[in-house]
Amino acid sequence: MQTLHLTEHDAARAGDILRHGGLVAFPTETVYGLGANAFDADAVRRIFEAKGRPCDNPLIAHICDLDTLPTLWREIPDTARTLAAAFWPGPLTMILPRTAAVPDALTAGLDTVAVRFPSHPVAQAVIRAAGVPIAAPSANLSGHPSPTTYEHVLHDLGGRVDAIVEGGMSSVGLESTVVAVEEHRVTVLRPGGISPEMLAVVLDDAEVIIDPGVTCPVESAPRSPGMKYRHYAPLAPMTAFTGDPDRTAAAIREKIGMRTDCAALLFDEYDAPCSVVHYGRRADSLAQAHRLFDALRKLDDLAPTEIFAQCPDETGVGLAVANRIKRAAGFHVVNVP
Ligand code: TXA
Ligand code: MG
């Protein structure tokens, strides 16, 4: 299949392809998404084929106005309205019971559907041009890091999708915060650019809980099917080091010793006597989020035998950065005292 290269000026063309059942990758503020008409079960199934994604892992429906919500969700509780008013458009995905119009292929048969209203102007233009909600997982091959640039998408999905819309580097750099919404409880199933602290600030009537699967490996039947897959896995085995950055850097240097065949993923302030990929200053979790997935791809290009990574502490957006690093390491974590 020939993959068309589109730009931000080609939203109408992208919308046309989507309306006719095609697959179009497009930029969002979190990561690039691989879109299809969310109400077209065949088109949605094509997403799973193109990505090599397990079909029990449900997709997020993307919207560009709140009027579309009643076609997706049976009811919209006040908690969801409050979160939408505070964080939409933006990097927050909410899960609620779905309507009968939502195809099983989108939700992997679950009774709920995840919805997000992205803030990226090109994402909004593409969804508006399509005139339907757009199902869109991250536009990577299953198991690869999520794409934050056009080049990442082209590398993974060139020849497998109808078109890719180019739109610069994603600003947030990690996938959206995914929450299950109940009347008095909001459960974070995947941390992202909207931290649990930010959610709690706007919610008077509901508590914010972090699902155990966010910080520990899950064995069976997780609340979010995505939790059980080893996403973002570099080719080489990776170990994550948590603790004070001076100490984790020292522990990594000690581990490396004289070995030049390994690689280190470090904060900008540190170095090691092997290949090093930096991903932001130690106290800047927004920069770390923005650069992490590109850094993971660079680590693969270096083809090391083993990777040692500094992991930030889990406050604010650091929770999301640490979550992605620990998952990439298959939860192989060393806590440095
Ligand atoms: O930032 C993002 O969310 C990006 C951009 C393109 O919007 N999309 C994205 O989609 O990351 P994906 O498919 O890579 O991740 C969606 C996650 C998966 O872990 C999936 O299991 C979970 O959301 N999910 C989707 N629908 C769900 C549902 N009804 N119940 C529980 N988890 C759900
Ligand atoms: Mg993904």
PDB file of N, CA, C and O and ligand atoms in Angstrom, residues 28 30-33 51 53 57-60 62 93 95 110 112-114 116 136-138 174-176 178 189-190 223-227 231, ligand 1:
ATOM      1  N   THR A  28      -1.226  14.433  17.598  1.00  0.00           N
ATOM      2  CA  THR A  28      -1.982  15.005  18.709  1.00  0.00           C
ATOM      3  C   THR A  28      -0.951  15.559  19.693  1.00  0.00           C
ATOM      4  O   THR A  28       0.253  15.328  19.534  1.00  0.00           O
ATOM      5  N   THR A  30      -0.372  14.590  22.622  1.00  0.00           N
ATOM      6  CA  THR A  30       0.253  13.535  23.442  1.00  0.00           C
ATOM      7  C   THR A  30       1.253  12.749  22.596  1.00  0.00           C
ATOM      8  O   THR A  30       2.455  12.840  22.800  1.00  0.00           O
ATOM      9  N   VAL A  31       0.731  11.980  21.648  1.00  0.00           N
ATOM     10  CA  VAL A  31       1.543  11.214  20.700  1.00  0.00           C
ATOM     11  C   VAL A  31       0.735  11.186  19.395  1.00  0.00           C
ATOM     12  O   VAL A  31      -0.425  11.584  19.372  1.00  0.00           O
ATOM     13  N   TYR A  32       1.342  10.725  18.301  1.00  0.00           N
ATOM     14  CA  TYR A  32       0.578  10.573  17.056  1.00  0.00           C
ATOM     15  C   TYR A  32      -0.412   9.416  17.218  1.00  0.00           C
ATOM     16  O   TYR A  32      -0.111   8.419  17.889  1.00  0.00           O
ATOM     17  N   GLY A  33      -1.605   9.569  16.624  1.00  0.00           N
ATOM     18  CA  GLY A  33      -2.621   8.524  16.687  1.00  0.00           C
ATOM     19  C   GLY A  33      -2.858   7.915  15.315  1.00  0.00           C
ATOM     20  O   GLY A  33      -2.615   8.562  14.292  1.00  0.00           O
ATOM     21  N   LYS A  51      -1.443  -2.329  13.141  1.00  0.00           N
ATOM     22  CA  LYS A  51      -0.541  -2.200  14.288  1.00  0.00           C
ATOM     23  C   LYS A  51      -0.026  -3.542  14.803  1.00  0.00           C
ATOM     24  O   LYS A  51       0.902  -3.587  15.596  1.00  0.00           O
ATOM     25  N   ARG A  53      -1.994  -5.254  16.741  1.00  0.00           N
ATOM     26  CA  ARG A  53      -2.445  -5.066  18.124  1.00  0.00           C
ATOM     27  C   ARG A  53      -3.373  -6.197  18.544  1.00  0.00           C
ATOM     28  O   ARG A  53      -4.258  -6.590  17.774  1.00  0.00           O
ATOM     29  N   ASN A  57      -7.642  -5.395  23.233  1.00  0.00           N
ATOM     30  CA  ASN A  57      -7.169  -4.136  23.814  1.00  0.00           C
ATOM     31  C   ASN A  57      -7.951  -2.969  23.194  1.00  0.00           C
ATOM     32  O   ASN A  57      -7.707  -2.613  22.047  1.00  0.00           O
ATOM     33  N   PRO A  58      -8.915  -2.392  23.951  1.00  0.00           N
ATOM     34  CA  PRO A  58      -9.847  -1.421  23.365  1.00  0.00           C
ATOM     35  C   PRO A  58      -9.192  -0.089  22.975  1.00  0.00           C
ATOM     36  O   PRO A  58      -8.106   0.243  23.450  1.00  0.00           O
ATOM     37  N   LEU A  59      -9.885   0.650  22.097  1.00  0.00           N
ATOM     38  CA  LEU A  59      -9.371   1.912  21.558  1.00  0.00           C
ATOM     39  C   LEU A  59     -10.099   3.116  22.165  1.00  0.00           C
ATOM     40  O   LEU A  59     -11.199   2.987  22.712  1.00  0.00           O
ATOM     41  N   ILE A  60      -9.477   4.287  22.024  1.00  0.00           N
ATOM     42  CA  ILE A  60     -10.063   5.543  22.487  1.00  0.00           C
ATOM     43  C   ILE A  60     -10.780   6.215  21.309  1.00  0.00           C
ATOM     44  O   ILE A  60     -10.218   6.309  20.209  1.00  0.00           O
ATOM     45  N   HIS A  62     -11.942   9.646  19.655  1.00  0.00           N
ATOM     46  CA  HIS A  62     -11.541  11.052  19.747  1.00  0.00           C
ATOM     47  C   HIS A  62     -12.634  11.946  19.167  1.00  0.00           C
ATOM     48  O   HIS A  62     -13.149  11.672  18.090  1.00  0.00           O
ATOM     49  N   THR A  93      -8.235  11.156  29.033  1.00  0.00           N
ATOM     50  CA  THR A  93      -9.202  10.217  28.447  1.00  0.00           C
ATOM     51  C   THR A  93     -10.105   9.716  29.566  1.00  0.00           C
ATOM     52  O   THR A  93      -9.616   9.299  30.614  1.00  0.00           O
ATOM     53  N   ILE A  95     -13.300   7.109  30.773  1.00  0.00           N
ATOM     54  CA  ILE A  95     -14.016   5.864  30.451  1.00  0.00           C
ATOM     55  C   ILE A  95     -15.345   5.828  31.183  1.00  0.00           C
ATOM     56  O   ILE A  95     -15.404   6.003  32.401  1.00  0.00           O
ATOM     57  N   LEU A 110     -16.078  -4.604  25.720  1.00  0.00           N
ATOM     58  CA  LEU A 110     -16.376  -4.047  27.047  1.00  0.00           C
ATOM     59  C   LEU A 110     -17.651  -3.200  26.983  1.00  0.00           C
ATOM     60  O   LEU A 110     -18.046  -2.725  25.921  1.00  0.00           O
ATOM     61  N   THR A 112     -17.921  -0.363  28.342  1.00  0.00           N
ATOM     62  CA  THR A 112     -17.533   1.041  28.487  1.00  0.00           C
ATOM     63  C   THR A 112     -16.787   1.489  27.238  1.00  0.00           C
ATOM     64  O   THR A 112     -16.294   0.666  26.471  1.00  0.00           O
ATOM     65  N   VAL A 113     -16.696   2.828  27.065  1.00  0.00           N
ATOM     66  CA  VAL A 113     -15.864   3.342  25.976  1.00  0.00           C
ATOM     67  C   VAL A 113     -15.032   4.520  26.477  1.00  0.00           C
ATOM     68  O   VAL A 113     -15.495   5.350  27.259  1.00  0.00           O
ATOM     69  N   ALA A 114     -13.779   4.551  26.027  1.00  0.00           N
ATOM     70  CA  ALA A 114     -12.851   5.625  26.386  1.00  0.00           C
ATOM     71  C   ALA A 114     -12.994   6.758  25.374  1.00  0.00           C
ATOM     72  O   ALA A 114     -13.078   6.511  24.169  1.00  0.00           O
ATOM     73  N   ARG A 116     -11.642  10.889  24.285  1.00  0.00           N
ATOM     74  CA  ARG A 116     -10.726  12.004  24.488  1.00  0.00           C
ATOM     75  C   ARG A 116     -11.006  13.112  23.473  1.00  0.00           C
ATOM     76  O   ARG A 116     -11.354  12.836  22.324  1.00  0.00           O
ATOM     77  N   ALA A 136      -8.569   6.035  17.764  1.00  0.00           N
ATOM     78  CA  ALA A 136      -7.128   6.220  17.499  1.00  0.00           C
ATOM     79  C   ALA A 136      -6.267   5.732  18.661  1.00  0.00           C
ATOM     80  O   ALA A 136      -6.198   6.371  19.693  1.00  0.00           O
ATOM     81  N   PRO A 137      -5.610   4.601  18.445  1.00  0.00           N
ATOM     82  CA  PRO A 137      -4.537   4.215  19.366  1.00  0.00           C
ATOM     83  C   PRO A 137      -3.282   4.975  18.956  1.00  0.00           C
ATOM     84  O   PRO A 137      -3.271   5.647  17.920  1.00  0.00           O
ATOM     85  N   SER A 138      -2.214   4.867  19.733  1.00  0.00           N
ATOM     86  CA  SER A 138      -0.934   5.436  19.333  1.00  0.00           C
ATOM     87  C   SER A 138      -0.514   4.796  18.007  1.00  0.00           C
ATOM     88  O   SER A 138      -0.740   3.604  17.785  1.00  0.00           O
ATOM     89  N   LEU A 174       3.925  11.869  26.063  1.00  0.00           N
ATOM     90  CA  LEU A 174       3.433  10.590  26.607  1.00  0.00           C
ATOM     91  C   LEU A 174       1.939  10.512  26.318  1.00  0.00           C
ATOM     92  O   LEU A 174       1.270  11.535  26.217  1.00  0.00           O
ATOM     93  N   GLU A 175       1.397   9.303  26.270  1.00  0.00           N
ATOM     94  CA  GLU A 175      -0.024   9.135  26.000  1.00  0.00           C
ATOM     95  C   GLU A 175      -0.853   9.753  27.131  1.00  0.00           C
ATOM     96  O   GLU A 175      -0.383   9.904  28.260  1.00  0.00           O
ATOM     97  N   SER A 176      -2.122  10.023  26.793  1.00  0.00           N
ATOM     98  CA  SER A 176      -3.026  10.709  27.725  1.00  0.00           C
ATOM     99  C   SER A 176      -3.197   9.960  29.046  1.00  0.00           C
ATOM    100  O   SER A 176      -3.023   8.741  29.123  1.00  0.00           O
ATOM    101  N   VAL A 178      -5.457   8.171  31.442  1.00  0.00           N
ATOM    102  CA  VAL A 178      -6.730   7.456  31.270  1.00  0.00           C
ATOM    103  C   VAL A 178      -7.383   7.262  32.639  1.00  0.00           C
ATOM    104  O   VAL A 178      -6.745   6.722  33.558  1.00  0.00           O
ATOM    105  N   LEU A 189      -6.048   4.821  35.444  1.00  0.00           N
ATOM    106  CA  LEU A 189      -5.627   3.529  34.904  1.00  0.00           C
ATOM    107  C   LEU A 189      -4.310   3.655  34.144  1.00  0.00           C
ATOM    108  O   LEU A 189      -3.575   2.683  34.008  1.00  0.00           O
ATOM    109  N   ARG A 190      -4.052   4.861  33.619  1.00  0.00           N
ATOM    110  CA  ARG A 190      -2.765   5.122  32.957  1.00  0.00           C
ATOM    111  C   ARG A 190      -2.406   6.572  33.247  1.00  0.00           C
ATOM    112  O   ARG A 190      -3.160   7.469  32.886  1.00  0.00           O
ATOM    113  N   ARG A 223      -7.862  -3.895  35.119  1.00  0.00           N
ATOM    114  CA  ARG A 223      -9.026  -3.056  34.847  1.00  0.00           C
ATOM    115  C   ARG A 223      -8.917  -2.421  33.458  1.00  0.00           C
ATOM    116  O   ARG A 223      -9.907  -2.126  32.816  1.00  0.00           O
ATOM    117  N   SER A 224      -7.687  -2.171  33.015  1.00  0.00           N
ATOM    118  CA  SER A 224      -7.487  -1.685  31.656  1.00  0.00           C
ATOM    119  C   SER A 224      -6.658  -2.722  30.915  1.00  0.00           C
ATOM    120  O   SER A 224      -5.542  -3.028  31.320  1.00  0.00           O
ATOM    121  N   PRO A 225      -7.219  -3.313  29.824  1.00  0.00           N
ATOM    122  CA  PRO A 225      -6.510  -4.401  29.150  1.00  0.00           C
ATOM    123  C   PRO A 225      -5.088  -4.021  28.756  1.00  0.00           C
ATOM    124  O   PRO A 225      -4.193  -4.874  28.763  1.00  0.00           O
ATOM    125  N   GLY A 226      -4.847  -2.724  28.438  1.00  0.00           N
ATOM    126  CA  GLY A 226      -3.515  -2.292  28.015  1.00  0.00           C
ATOM    127  C   GLY A 226      -2.443  -2.566  29.056  1.00  0.00           C
ATOM    128  O   GLY A 226      -1.260  -2.679  28.729  1.00  0.00           O
ATOM    129  N   MET A 227      -2.833  -2.671  30.330  1.00  0.00           N
ATOM    130  CA  MET A 227      -1.852  -2.861  31.398  1.00  0.00           C
ATOM    131  C   MET A 227      -1.093  -4.174  31.304  1.00  0.00           C
ATOM    132  O   MET A 227      -0.015  -4.313  31.852  1.00  0.00           O
ATOM    133  N   HIS A 231       4.364  -2.818  26.797  1.00  0.00           N
ATOM    134  CA  HIS A 231       4.519  -1.733  25.828  1.00  0.00           C
ATOM    135  C   HIS A 231       5.945  -1.218  25.810  1.00  0.00           C
ATOM    136  O   HIS A 231       6.748  -1.537  26.676  1.00  0.00           O
TER     137      HIS A 231
HETATM  138  O1  TXA B   1      -2.794  10.015  24.163  1.00  0.00           O
HETATM  139  C1  TXA B   1      -3.452   9.021  23.819  1.00  0.00           C
HETATM  140  O2  TXA B   1      -4.300   8.504  24.548  1.00  0.00           O
HETATM  141  C2  TXA B   1      -3.149   8.449  22.420  1.00  0.00           C
HETATM  142  C3  TXA B   1      -3.549   9.509  21.404  1.00  0.00           C
HETATM  143  C4  TXA B   1      -3.491   9.004  19.973  1.00  0.00           C
HETATM  144  O3  TXA B   1      -4.816  10.023  21.703  1.00  0.00           O
HETATM  145  N1  TXA B   1      -3.865   7.200  22.248  1.00  0.00           N
HETATM  146  C5  TXA B   1      -3.497   6.079  22.902  1.00  0.00           C
HETATM  147  O4  TXA B   1      -4.262   4.979  22.615  1.00  0.00           O
HETATM  148  O5  TXA B   1      -2.563   6.037  23.684  1.00  0.00           O
HETATM  149  P1  TXA B   1      -3.812   3.471  22.963  1.00  0.00           P
HETATM  150  O6  TXA B   1      -4.792   2.629  22.263  1.00  0.00           O
HETATM  151  O7  TXA B   1      -2.384   3.309  22.592  1.00  0.00           O
HETATM  152  O8  TXA B   1      -4.028   3.353  24.492  1.00  0.00           O
HETATM  153  C6  TXA B   1      -5.353   3.312  25.032  1.00  0.00           C
HETATM  154  C7  TXA B   1      -5.330   2.711  26.400  1.00  0.00           C
HETATM  155  C8  TXA B   1      -5.025   1.228  26.377  1.00  0.00           C
HETATM  156  O9  TXA B   1      -4.165   0.920  27.467  1.00  0.00           O
HETATM  157  C9  TXA B   1      -6.396   0.580  26.570  1.00  0.00           C
HETATM  158  O10 TXA B   1      -6.304  -0.685  27.206  1.00  0.00           O
HETATM  159  C10 TXA B   1      -7.093   1.605  27.442  1.00  0.00           C
HETATM  160  O11 TXA B   1      -6.616   2.871  26.996  1.00  0.00           O
HETATM  161  N2  TXA B   1      -8.573   1.585  27.245  1.00  0.00           N
HETATM  162  C11 TXA B   1      -9.264   1.981  26.151  1.00  0.00           C
HETATM  163  N3  TXA B   1     -10.581   1.783  26.318  1.00  0.00           N
HETATM  164  C12 TXA B   1     -10.748   1.249  27.552  1.00  0.00           C
HETATM  165  C13 TXA B   1     -11.876   0.815  28.321  1.00  0.00           C
HETATM  166  N4  TXA B   1     -13.118   0.890  27.844  1.00  0.00           N
HETATM  167  N5  TXA B   1     -11.650   0.306  29.573  1.00  0.00           N
HETATM  168  C14 TXA B   1     -10.388   0.228  30.081  1.00  0.00           C
HETATM  169  N6  TXA B   1      -9.277   0.624  29.387  1.00  0.00           N
HETATM  170  C15 TXA B   1      -9.455   1.133  28.153  1.00  0.00           C
END
